[in-house]
PDB file of C-alpha atoms in Angstrom:
ATOM      1  CA  UNK A  21       0.003   0.000  -0.001  1.00  0.00           C
ATOM      2  CA  UNK A  22       2.735   2.459   0.967  1.00  0.00           C
ATOM      3  CA  UNK A  23       5.397   1.928  -1.642  1.00  0.00           C
ATOM      4  CA  UNK A  24       3.869  -0.417  -4.186  1.00  0.00           C
ATOM      5  CA  UNK A  25       5.383  -3.601  -5.640  1.00  0.00           C
ATOM      6  CA  UNK A  26       6.969  -4.580  -8.937  1.00  0.00           C
ATOM      7  CA  UNK A  27       3.418  -5.291 -10.193  1.00  0.00           C
ATOM      8  CA  UNK A  28       1.426  -2.481  -8.580  1.00  0.00           C
ATOM      9  CA  UNK A  29       1.728   1.220  -7.937  1.00  0.00           C
ATOM     10  CA  UNK A  30       1.409   2.628  -4.384  1.00  0.00           C
ATOM     11  CA  UNK A  31      -2.138   3.400  -3.252  1.00  0.00           C
ATOM     12  CA  UNK A  32      -3.630   6.848  -3.759  1.00  0.00           C
ATOM     13  CA  UNK A  33      -2.685   9.606  -1.342  1.00  0.00           C
ATOM     14  CA  UNK A  34      -6.101   9.440   0.389  1.00  0.00           C
ATOM     15  CA  UNK A  35      -5.675   5.742   1.218  1.00  0.00           C
ATOM     16  CA  UNK A  36      -2.063   6.271   2.371  1.00  0.00           C
ATOM     17  CA  UNK A  37      -3.170   9.238   4.462  1.00  0.00           C
ATOM     18  CA  UNK A  38      -5.841   7.103   6.189  1.00  0.00           C
ATOM     19  CA  UNK A  39      -3.301   4.334   6.784  1.00  0.00           C
ATOM     20  CA  UNK A  40      -0.792   6.776   8.288  1.00  0.00           C
ATOM     21  CA  UNK A  41      -3.475   8.262  10.516  1.00  0.00           C
ATOM     22  CA  UNK A  42      -4.340   4.800  11.814  1.00  0.00           C
ATOM     23  CA  UNK A  43      -0.654   4.130  12.488  1.00  0.00           C
ATOM     24  CA  UNK A  44      -0.610   7.256  14.674  1.00  0.00           C
ATOM     25  CA  UNK A  45      -3.960   6.584  16.386  1.00  0.00           C
ATOM     26  CA  UNK A  46      -3.116   2.977  17.233  1.00  0.00           C
ATOM     27  CA  UNK A  47       0.427   3.812  18.432  1.00  0.00           C
ATOM     28  CA  UNK A  48       1.577   1.065  16.044  1.00  0.00           C
ATOM     29  CA  UNK A  49       4.980   2.578  15.207  1.00  0.00           C
ATOM     30  CA  UNK A  50       6.072   2.405  18.840  1.00  0.00           C
ATOM     31  CA  UNK A  51       4.584  -1.071  19.281  1.00  0.00           C
ATOM     32  CA  UNK A  52       6.453  -2.355  16.215  1.00  0.00           C
ATOM     33  CA  UNK A  53       9.751  -0.975  17.495  1.00  0.00           C
ATOM     34  CA  UNK A  54       9.175  -2.240  21.044  1.00  0.00           C
ATOM     35  CA  UNK A  55       8.517  -5.740  19.657  1.00  0.00           C
ATOM     36  CA  UNK A  56      11.119  -5.704  16.901  1.00  0.00           C
ATOM     37  CA  UNK A  57      13.154  -8.514  18.480  1.00  0.00           C
ATOM     38  CA  UNK A  58      10.125 -10.848  18.242  1.00  0.00           C
ATOM     39  CA  UNK A  59       9.822 -10.367  14.481  1.00  0.00           C
ATOM     40  CA  UNK A  60      11.753 -12.608  12.041  1.00  0.00           C
ATOM     41  CA  UNK A  61      14.755 -11.395  10.031  1.00  0.00           C
ATOM     42  CA  UNK A  62      12.873 -10.330   6.873  1.00  0.00           C
ATOM     43  CA  UNK A  63      10.063  -8.857   8.981  1.00  0.00           C
ATOM     44  CA  UNK A  64      12.559  -6.605  10.800  1.00  0.00           C
ATOM     45  CA  UNK A  65      13.707  -5.225   7.446  1.00  0.00           C
ATOM     46  CA  UNK A  66      10.066  -4.685   6.453  1.00  0.00           C
ATOM     47  CA  UNK A  67       9.404  -2.709   9.678  1.00  0.00           C
ATOM     48  CA  UNK A  68      12.370  -0.432   8.915  1.00  0.00           C
ATOM     49  CA  UNK A  69      11.168   0.062   5.332  1.00  0.00           C
ATOM     50  CA  UNK A  70       7.602   0.895   6.400  1.00  0.00           C
ATOM     51  CA  UNK A  71       8.872   3.233   9.151  1.00  0.00           C
ATOM     52  CA  UNK A  72      11.220   5.129   6.807  1.00  0.00           C
ATOM     53  CA  UNK A  73       8.596   5.358   4.100  1.00  0.00           C
ATOM     54  CA  UNK A  74       5.966   6.794   6.440  1.00  0.00           C
ATOM     55  CA  UNK A  75       8.584   9.158   7.900  1.00  0.00           C
ATOM     56  CA  UNK A  76       9.400  10.593   4.454  1.00  0.00           C
ATOM     57  CA  UNK A  77       5.751  11.205   3.612  1.00  0.00           C
ATOM     58  CA  UNK A  78       4.949  14.856   2.981  1.00  0.00           C
ATOM     59  CA  UNK A  79       1.797  16.918   2.614  1.00  0.00           C
ATOM     60  CA  UNK A  80       2.944  20.119   0.982  1.00  0.00           C
ATOM     61  CA  UNK A  81       5.857  21.221   3.145  1.00  0.00           C
ATOM     62  CA  UNK A  82       4.623  19.308   6.207  1.00  0.00           C
ATOM     63  CA  UNK A  83       5.982  15.946   7.330  1.00  0.00           C
ATOM     64  CA  UNK A  84       3.101  14.510   9.381  1.00  0.00           C
ATOM     65  CA  UNK A  85       5.075  11.565  10.807  1.00  0.00           C
ATOM     66  CA  UNK A  86       7.888  13.854  11.940  1.00  0.00           C
ATOM     67  CA  UNK A  87       5.280  16.022  13.709  1.00  0.00           C
ATOM     68  CA  UNK A  88       3.763  12.892  15.256  1.00  0.00           C
ATOM     69  CA  UNK A  89       7.115  11.579  16.543  1.00  0.00           C
ATOM     70  CA  UNK A  90       7.831  15.002  18.086  1.00  0.00           C
ATOM     71  CA  UNK A  91       4.815  14.340  20.324  1.00  0.00           C
ATOM     72  CA  UNK A  92       5.980  10.739  20.992  1.00  0.00           C
ATOM     73  CA  UNK A  93       9.740  11.030  21.611  1.00  0.00           C
ATOM     74  CA  UNK A  94       9.760   7.581  23.228  1.00  0.00           C
ATOM     75  CA  UNK A  95       9.808   6.264  19.646  1.00  0.00           C
ATOM     76  CA  UNK A  96      13.257   7.855  19.236  1.00  0.00           C
ATOM     77  CA  UNK A  97      14.477   6.733  22.660  1.00  0.00           C
ATOM     78  CA  UNK A  98      13.339   3.153  21.996  1.00  0.00           C
ATOM     79  CA  UNK A  99      15.205   3.189  18.671  1.00  0.00           C
ATOM     80  CA  UNK A 100      18.343   4.555  20.363  1.00  0.00           C
ATOM     81  CA  UNK A 101      18.171   1.800  23.007  1.00  0.00           C
ATOM     82  CA  UNK A 102      18.017  -0.691  20.125  1.00  0.00           C
ATOM     83  CA  UNK A 103      21.836  -0.571  20.064  1.00  0.00           C
ATOM     84  CA  UNK A 104      21.731  -2.475  23.380  1.00  0.00           C
ATOM     85  CA  UNK A 105      20.306  -5.518  21.540  1.00  0.00           C
ATOM     86  CA  UNK A 106      22.434  -7.211  18.936  1.00  0.00           C
ATOM     87  CA  UNK A 107      19.558  -8.723  16.975  1.00  0.00           C
ATOM     88  CA  UNK A 108      17.837  -5.383  16.260  1.00  0.00           C
ATOM     89  CA  UNK A 109      20.712  -2.860  16.423  1.00  0.00           C
ATOM     90  CA  UNK A 110      21.256  -2.492  12.679  1.00  0.00           C
ATOM     91  CA  UNK A 111      17.530  -2.167  11.928  1.00  0.00           C
ATOM     92  CA  UNK A 112      17.202   0.548  14.570  1.00  0.00           C
ATOM     93  CA  UNK A 113      20.263   2.281  13.123  1.00  0.00           C
ATOM     94  CA  UNK A 114      18.626   2.447   9.673  1.00  0.00           C
ATOM     95  CA  UNK A 115      15.534   4.098  11.172  1.00  0.00           C
ATOM     96  CA  UNK A 116      17.537   6.435  13.429  1.00  0.00           C
ATOM     97  CA  UNK A 117      19.584   7.836  10.565  1.00  0.00           C
ATOM     98  CA  UNK A 118      16.391   8.489   8.627  1.00  0.00           C
ATOM     99  CA  UNK A 119      15.031  10.341  11.684  1.00  0.00           C
ATOM    100  CA  UNK A 120      18.275  12.325  12.018  1.00  0.00           C
ATOM    101  CA  UNK A 121      17.633  13.883   8.595  1.00  0.00           C
ATOM    102  CA  UNK A 122      14.855  15.937  10.221  1.00  0.00           C
ATOM    103  CA  UNK A 123      16.128  18.755  12.420  1.00  0.00           C
ATOM    104  CA  UNK A 124      13.208  18.580  14.874  1.00  0.00           C
ATOM    105  CA  UNK A 125      13.911  14.889  15.542  1.00  0.00           C
ATOM    106  CA  UNK A 126      17.688  15.339  15.640  1.00  0.00           C
ATOM    107  CA  UNK A 127      17.201  18.070  18.261  1.00  0.00           C
ATOM    108  CA  UNK A 128      15.182  15.759  20.519  1.00  0.00           C
ATOM    109  CA  UNK A 129      17.869  13.080  20.255  1.00  0.00           C
ATOM    110  CA  UNK A 130      20.822  15.421  20.802  1.00  0.00           C
ATOM    111  CA  UNK A 131      19.290  17.074  23.845  1.00  0.00           C
ATOM    112  CA  UNK A 132      18.336  13.786  25.506  1.00  0.00           C
ATOM    113  CA  UNK A 133      20.276  11.927  28.197  1.00  0.00           C
ATOM    114  CA  UNK A 134      20.082   8.909  25.870  1.00  0.00           C
ATOM    115  CA  UNK A 135      22.399  10.626  23.365  1.00  0.00           C
ATOM    116  CA  UNK A 136      25.338  10.100  25.712  1.00  0.00           C
ATOM    117  CA  UNK A 137      24.852   6.328  25.476  1.00  0.00           C
ATOM    118  CA  UNK A 138      26.344   6.602  21.982  1.00  0.00           C
ATOM    119  CA  UNK A 139      29.762   7.029  23.569  1.00  0.00           C
ATOM    120  CA  UNK A 140      29.258   3.467  24.831  1.00  0.00           C
ATOM    121  CA  UNK A 141      27.585   2.058  21.728  1.00  0.00           C
ATOM    122  CA  UNK A 142      30.439   3.065  19.402  1.00  0.00           C
ATOM    123  CA  UNK A 143      32.768   0.895  21.489  1.00  0.00           C
ATOM    124  CA  UNK A 144      30.754  -2.339  21.657  1.00  0.00           C
ATOM    125  CA  UNK A 145      32.710  -5.447  20.744  1.00  0.00           C
ATOM    126  CA  UNK A 146      30.565  -6.343  17.698  1.00  0.00           C
ATOM    127  CA  UNK A 147      32.235  -4.457  14.850  1.00  0.00           C
ATOM    128  CA  UNK A 148      29.105  -4.069  12.662  1.00  0.00           C
ATOM    129  CA  UNK A 149      27.093  -2.590  15.527  1.00  0.00           C
ATOM    130  CA  UNK A 150      29.899  -0.263  16.692  1.00  0.00           C
ATOM    131  CA  UNK A 151      30.355   1.006  13.106  1.00  0.00           C
ATOM    132  CA  UNK A 152      26.618   1.504  12.636  1.00  0.00           C
ATOM    133  CA  UNK A 153      26.349   3.362  15.955  1.00  0.00           C
ATOM    134  CA  UNK A 154      29.254   5.594  14.930  1.00  0.00           C
ATOM    135  CA  UNK A 155      27.503   6.418  11.619  1.00  0.00           C
ATOM    136  CA  UNK A 156      24.403   7.533  13.550  1.00  0.00           C
ATOM    137  CA  UNK A 157      26.515   9.410  16.136  1.00  0.00           C
ATOM    138  CA  UNK A 158      28.360  11.278  13.358  1.00  0.00           C
ATOM    139  CA  UNK A 159      25.096  12.058  11.546  1.00  0.00           C
ATOM    140  CA  UNK A 160      23.620  13.591  14.714  1.00  0.00           C
ATOM    141  CA  UNK A 161      26.730  15.723  15.317  1.00  0.00           C
ATOM    142  CA  UNK A 162      27.203  16.995  11.756  1.00  0.00           C
ATOM    143  CA  UNK A 163      23.948  16.989   9.724  1.00  0.00           C
ATOM    144  CA  UNK A 164      22.251  20.192  11.024  1.00  0.00           C
ATOM    145  CA  UNK A 165      25.126  22.661  11.384  1.00  0.00           C
ATOM    146  CA  UNK A 166      23.550  25.362  13.567  1.00  0.00           C
ATOM    147  CA  UNK A 167      21.746  22.891  15.798  1.00  0.00           C
ATOM    148  CA  UNK A 168      24.968  20.875  16.288  1.00  0.00           C
ATOM    149  CA  UNK A 169      27.045  23.981  17.028  1.00  0.00           C
ATOM    150  CA  UNK A 170      24.523  25.148  19.615  1.00  0.00           C
ATOM    151  CA  UNK A 171      24.415  21.700  21.227  1.00  0.00           C
ATOM    152  CA  UNK A 172      28.229  21.429  21.418  1.00  0.00           C
ATOM    153  CA  UNK A 173      28.555  24.925  22.890  1.00  0.00           C
ATOM    154  CA  UNK A 174      25.878  24.315  25.525  1.00  0.00           C
ATOM    155  CA  UNK A 175      27.228  20.890  26.491  1.00  0.00           C
ATOM    156  CA  UNK A 176      30.940  21.399  25.811  1.00  0.00           C
ATOM    157  CA  UNK A 177      32.347  20.001  29.064  1.00  0.00           C
ATOM    158  CA  UNK A 178      30.118  16.929  29.143  1.00  0.00           C
ATOM    159  CA  UNK A 179      30.573  16.085  25.443  1.00  0.00           C
ATOM    160  CA  UNK A 180      34.341  16.494  25.416  1.00  0.00           C
ATOM    161  CA  UNK A 181      34.953  14.647  28.669  1.00  0.00           C
ATOM    162  CA  UNK A 182      33.145  11.709  27.056  1.00  0.00           C
ATOM    163  CA  UNK A 183      34.946  12.300  23.766  1.00  0.00           C
ATOM    164  CA  UNK A 184      38.310  12.109  25.535  1.00  0.00           C
ATOM    165  CA  UNK A 185      37.541   8.474  26.404  1.00  0.00           C
ATOM    166  CA  UNK A 186      36.992   7.684  22.724  1.00  0.00           C
ATOM    167  CA  UNK A 187      40.305   9.270  21.782  1.00  0.00           C
ATOM    168  CA  UNK A 188      42.033   7.154  24.455  1.00  0.00           C
ATOM    169  CA  UNK A 189      40.091   3.995  23.576  1.00  0.00           C
ATOM    170  CA  UNK A 190      41.949   0.693  23.318  1.00  0.00           C
ATOM    171  CA  UNK A 191      39.922  -0.004  20.176  1.00  0.00           C
ATOM    172  CA  UNK A 192      41.884   1.149  17.130  1.00  0.00           C
ATOM    173  CA  UNK A 193      38.813   1.728  14.930  1.00  0.00           C
ATOM    174  CA  UNK A 194      37.105   3.811  17.626  1.00  0.00           C
ATOM    175  CA  UNK A 195      40.179   5.977  18.068  1.00  0.00           C
ATOM    176  CA  UNK A 196      40.707   6.524  14.386  1.00  0.00           C
ATOM    177  CA  UNK A 197      37.040   7.302  13.639  1.00  0.00           C
ATOM    178  CA  UNK A 198      36.644   9.658  16.621  1.00  0.00           C
ATOM    179  CA  UNK A 199      39.900  11.472  15.817  1.00  0.00           C
ATOM    180  CA  UNK A 200      38.811  11.957  12.186  1.00  0.00           C
ATOM    181  CA  UNK A 201      35.393  13.243  13.293  1.00  0.00           C
ATOM    182  CA  UNK A 202      37.036  15.588  15.822  1.00  0.00           C
ATOM    183  CA  UNK A 203      39.076  17.125  12.982  1.00  0.00           C
ATOM    184  CA  UNK A 204      35.893  17.600  10.915  1.00  0.00           C
ATOM    185  CA  UNK A 205      34.053  19.209  13.832  1.00  0.00           C
ATOM    186  CA  UNK A 206      36.873  21.628  14.656  1.00  0.00           C
ATOM    187  CA  UNK A 207      37.337  22.689  11.039  1.00  0.00           C
ATOM    188  CA  UNK A 208      33.629  23.376  10.446  1.00  0.00           C
ATOM    189  CA  UNK A 209      33.190  27.147  10.572  1.00  0.00           C
ATOM    190  CA  UNK A 210      29.842  26.760  12.407  1.00  0.00           C
ATOM    191  CA  UNK A 211      31.786  25.316  15.363  1.00  0.00           C
ATOM    192  CA  UNK A 212      34.161  28.279  15.698  1.00  0.00           C
ATOM    193  CA  UNK A 213      33.355  28.833  19.402  1.00  0.00           C
ATOM    194  CA  UNK A 214      33.835  25.149  20.198  1.00  0.00           C
ATOM    195  CA  UNK A 215      37.048  25.005  18.187  1.00  0.00           C
ATOM    196  CA  UNK A 216      38.442  28.064  19.990  1.00  0.00           C
ATOM    197  CA  UNK A 217      37.729  26.483  23.363  1.00  0.00           C
ATOM    198  CA  UNK A 218      39.193  23.119  22.386  1.00  0.00           C
ATOM    199  CA  UNK A 219      42.465  24.531  21.040  1.00  0.00           C
ATOM    200  CA  UNK A 220      42.936  26.711  24.129  1.00  0.00           C
ATOM    201  CA  UNK A 221      43.349  23.661  26.372  1.00  0.00           C
ATOM    202  CA  UNK A 222      46.994  22.540  26.736  1.00  0.00           C
ATOM    203  CA  UNK A 223      45.930  18.974  27.633  1.00  0.00           C
ATOM    204  CA  UNK A 224      44.298  18.666  24.225  1.00  0.00           C
ATOM    205  CA  UNK A 225      47.482  19.847  22.521  1.00  0.00           C
ATOM    206  CA  UNK A 226      49.584  17.333  24.483  1.00  0.00           C
ATOM    207  CA  UNK A 227      47.218  14.514  23.487  1.00  0.00           C
ATOM    208  CA  UNK A 228      47.506  15.417  19.778  1.00  0.00           C
ATOM    209  CA  UNK A 229      51.310  15.680  19.991  1.00  0.00           C
ATOM    210  CA  UNK A 230      51.382  12.182  21.493  1.00  0.00           C
ATOM    211  CA  UNK A 231      49.016  10.886  18.807  1.00  0.00           C
ATOM    212  CA  UNK A 232      51.320  12.250  16.093  1.00  0.00           C
ATOM    213  CA  UNK A 233      53.853   9.683  17.368  1.00  0.00           C
ATOM    214  CA  UNK A 234      51.410   6.724  17.385  1.00  0.00           C
ATOM    215  CA  UNK A 235      52.441   3.468  15.681  1.00  0.00           C
ATOM    216  CA  UNK A 236      49.497   3.668  13.294  1.00  0.00           C
ATOM    217  CA  UNK A 237      50.162   5.973  10.345  1.00  0.00           C
ATOM    218  CA  UNK A 238      46.432   6.525   9.914  1.00  0.00           C
ATOM    219  CA  UNK A 239      46.103   7.822  13.464  1.00  0.00           C
ATOM    220  CA  UNK A 240      49.202  10.002  12.978  1.00  0.00           C
ATOM    221  CA  UNK A 241      47.618  11.473   9.863  1.00  0.00           C
ATOM    222  CA  UNK A 242      44.265  12.244  11.546  1.00  0.00           C
ATOM    223  CA  UNK A 243      46.108  13.729  14.547  1.00  0.00           C
ATOM    224  CA  UNK A 244      48.001  16.011  12.169  1.00  0.00           C
ATOM    225  CA  UNK A 245      44.694  17.530  11.005  1.00  0.00           C
ATOM    226  CA  UNK A 246      43.765  18.408  14.592  1.00  0.00           C
ATOM    227  CA  UNK A 247      47.278  19.506  15.585  1.00  0.00           C
ATOM    228  CA  UNK A 248      47.411  21.991  12.691  1.00  0.00           C
ATOM    229  CA  UNK A 249      44.462  23.906  14.176  1.00  0.00           C
ATOM    230  CA  UNK A 250      46.455  24.592  17.385  1.00  0.00           C
ATOM    231  CA  UNK A 251      49.432  25.887  15.387  1.00  0.00           C
ATOM    232  CA  UNK A 252      47.414  27.948  12.908  1.00  0.00           C
ATOM    233  CA  UNK A 253      45.538  29.805  15.670  1.00  0.00           C
ATOM    234  CA  UNK A 254      46.751  33.445  15.497  1.00  0.00           C
ATOM    235  CA  UNK A 255      45.697  34.073  19.112  1.00  0.00           C
ATOM    236  CA  UNK A 256      47.418  31.249  20.963  1.00  0.00           C
ATOM    237  CA  UNK A 257      46.918  31.363  24.754  1.00  0.00           C
ATOM    238  CA  UNK A 258      50.188  31.455  26.733  1.00  0.00           C
ATOM    239  CA  UNK A 259      50.033  27.770  27.907  1.00  0.00           C
ATOM    240  CA  UNK A 260      49.680  26.611  24.273  1.00  0.00           C
ATOM    241  CA  UNK A 261      52.474  28.898  23.062  1.00  0.00           C
ATOM    242  CA  UNK A 262      54.741  27.719  25.894  1.00  0.00           C
ATOM    243  CA  UNK A 263      54.336  24.044  24.927  1.00  0.00           C
ATOM    244  CA  UNK A 264      55.043  24.777  21.265  1.00  0.00           C
ATOM    245  CA  UNK A 265      58.082  26.903  22.139  1.00  0.00           C
ATOM    246  CA  UNK A 266      59.459  24.233  24.508  1.00  0.00           C
ATOM    247  CA  UNK A 267      59.225  21.692  21.699  1.00  0.00           C
ATOM    248  CA  UNK A 268      60.011  24.073  18.818  1.00  0.00           C
ATOM    249  CA  UNK A 269      63.133  22.400  17.417  1.00  0.00           C
ATOM    250  CA  UNK A 270      61.831  18.884  18.001  1.00  0.00           C
ATOM    251  CA  UNK A 271      58.553  19.688  16.224  1.00  0.00           C
ATOM    252  CA  UNK A 272      60.305  21.224  13.202  1.00  0.00           C
ATOM    253  CA  UNK A 273      62.554  18.184  12.940  1.00  0.00           C
ATOM    254  CA  UNK A 274      59.651  15.754  13.449  1.00  0.00           C
ATOM    255  CA  UNK A 275      57.358  17.429  10.908  1.00  0.00           C
ATOM    256  CA  UNK A 276      60.139  17.667   8.314  1.00  0.00           C
ATOM    257  CA  UNK A 277      60.384  13.847   8.426  1.00  0.00           C
ATOM    258  CA  UNK A 278      56.612  13.303   8.875  1.00  0.00           C
ATOM    259  CA  UNK A 279      54.896  11.217   6.123  1.00  0.00           C
ATOM    260  CA  UNK A 280      57.445  12.202   3.464  1.00  0.00           C
ATOM    261  CA  UNK A 281      56.057   9.480   1.177  1.00  0.00           C
ATOM    262  CA  UNK A 282      52.832  11.460   0.619  1.00  0.00           C
ATOM    263  CA  UNK A 283      54.444  13.347  -2.255  1.00  0.00           C
ATOM    264  CA  UNK A 284      51.239  13.165  -4.348  1.00  0.00           C
ATOM    265  CA  UNK A 285      49.092  14.812  -1.641  1.00  0.00           C
ATOM    266  CA  UNK A 286      49.520  18.462  -2.514  1.00  0.00           C
ATOM    267  CA  UNK A 287      47.215  19.840   0.171  1.00  0.00           C
ATOM    268  CA  UNK A 288      48.933  17.852   2.934  1.00  0.00           C
ATOM    269  CA  UNK A 289      52.389  18.993   1.826  1.00  0.00           C
ATOM    270  CA  UNK A 290      51.276  22.627   1.639  1.00  0.00           C
ATOM    271  CA  UNK A 291      49.784  22.390   5.130  1.00  0.00           C
ATOM    272  CA  UNK A 292      52.899  20.683   6.497  1.00  0.00           C
ATOM    273  CA  UNK A 293      55.168  23.351   5.008  1.00  0.00           C
ATOM    274  CA  UNK A 294      52.906  26.057   6.493  1.00  0.00           C
ATOM    275  CA  UNK A 295      53.067  24.458   9.963  1.00  0.00           C
ATOM    276  CA  UNK A 296      56.863  24.106   9.845  1.00  0.00           C
ATOM    277  CA  UNK A 297      57.136  27.794   8.873  1.00  0.00           C
ATOM    278  CA  UNK A 298      54.718  28.839  11.662  1.00  0.00           C
ATOM    279  CA  UNK A 299      56.570  26.835  14.307  1.00  0.00           C
ATOM    280  CA  UNK A 300      60.000  28.134  13.178  1.00  0.00           C
ATOM    281  CA  UNK A 301      58.706  31.693  13.499  1.00  0.00           C
ATOM    282  CA  UNK A 302      57.181  31.283  16.966  1.00  0.00           C
ATOM    283  CA  UNK A 303      58.383  33.809  19.537  1.00  0.00           C
ATOM    284  CA  UNK A 304      57.574  34.199  23.254  1.00  0.00           C
ATOM    285  CA  UNK A 305      54.667  36.542  24.025  1.00  0.00           C
ATOM    286  CA  UNK A 306      55.842  40.148  24.617  1.00  0.00           C
ATOM    287  CA  UNK A 307      54.947  40.093  28.341  1.00  0.00           C
ATOM    288  CA  UNK A 308      57.325  37.199  29.070  1.00  0.00           C
TER     289      UNK A 308
END
């Protein structure tokens, strides 16, 4: 009825509208999600397809299902908790990322206590589930730029104390993904206030300098993209400047030898040359 088959077109808008209204009235969307683990494998995929289809439905500029879910946020929280259950985690992830496309729903999820469970979900031992959770986590933190910037500013201390655990994770994939996402967040102009705060903390600089020396070349490379933001800042606070000055010669020497085999990567080499020049030219602040 909703999306047709290979043999038949979807039903008319009036019929679909009545069906959607009954879904809302009977609370069926929540019931389906709450009982997802009882449904067989193909049935779970069908639930996700029906959910996403109804969610995308529009009347003019309105999205009735989005409006409905705003009044029933437990639908979102139940989906988020789906990552706790291996057999439904990926189905819930598919539905959550569809929800995250709508700013009103993303806002409910970001500003909920349940959002902070993602810092746990992205580290679960099952690789597929951890990767899926990270995709949803990243979508929530990057899709709606102004909403995300406001959320990160308002919850800076809580978010970044949790984020620190990801950067120090024993799981290589978690560390690499979270480091890459951190670089993206700091370089997004909407997050200027958050970036300024992050690069003013000497502990964050020390962590990135240590990550530049990691065994994994991929982690070194992602750390470079965060480290460069500290160096490029024209208004370095004294504690940041002091660390860079203390390590000035070592850093110039290290960066000169850093990933020299990336000769084809023009942007990287330009950035590296710029950093070396900036570090060579560093001078103590006038009041020292």
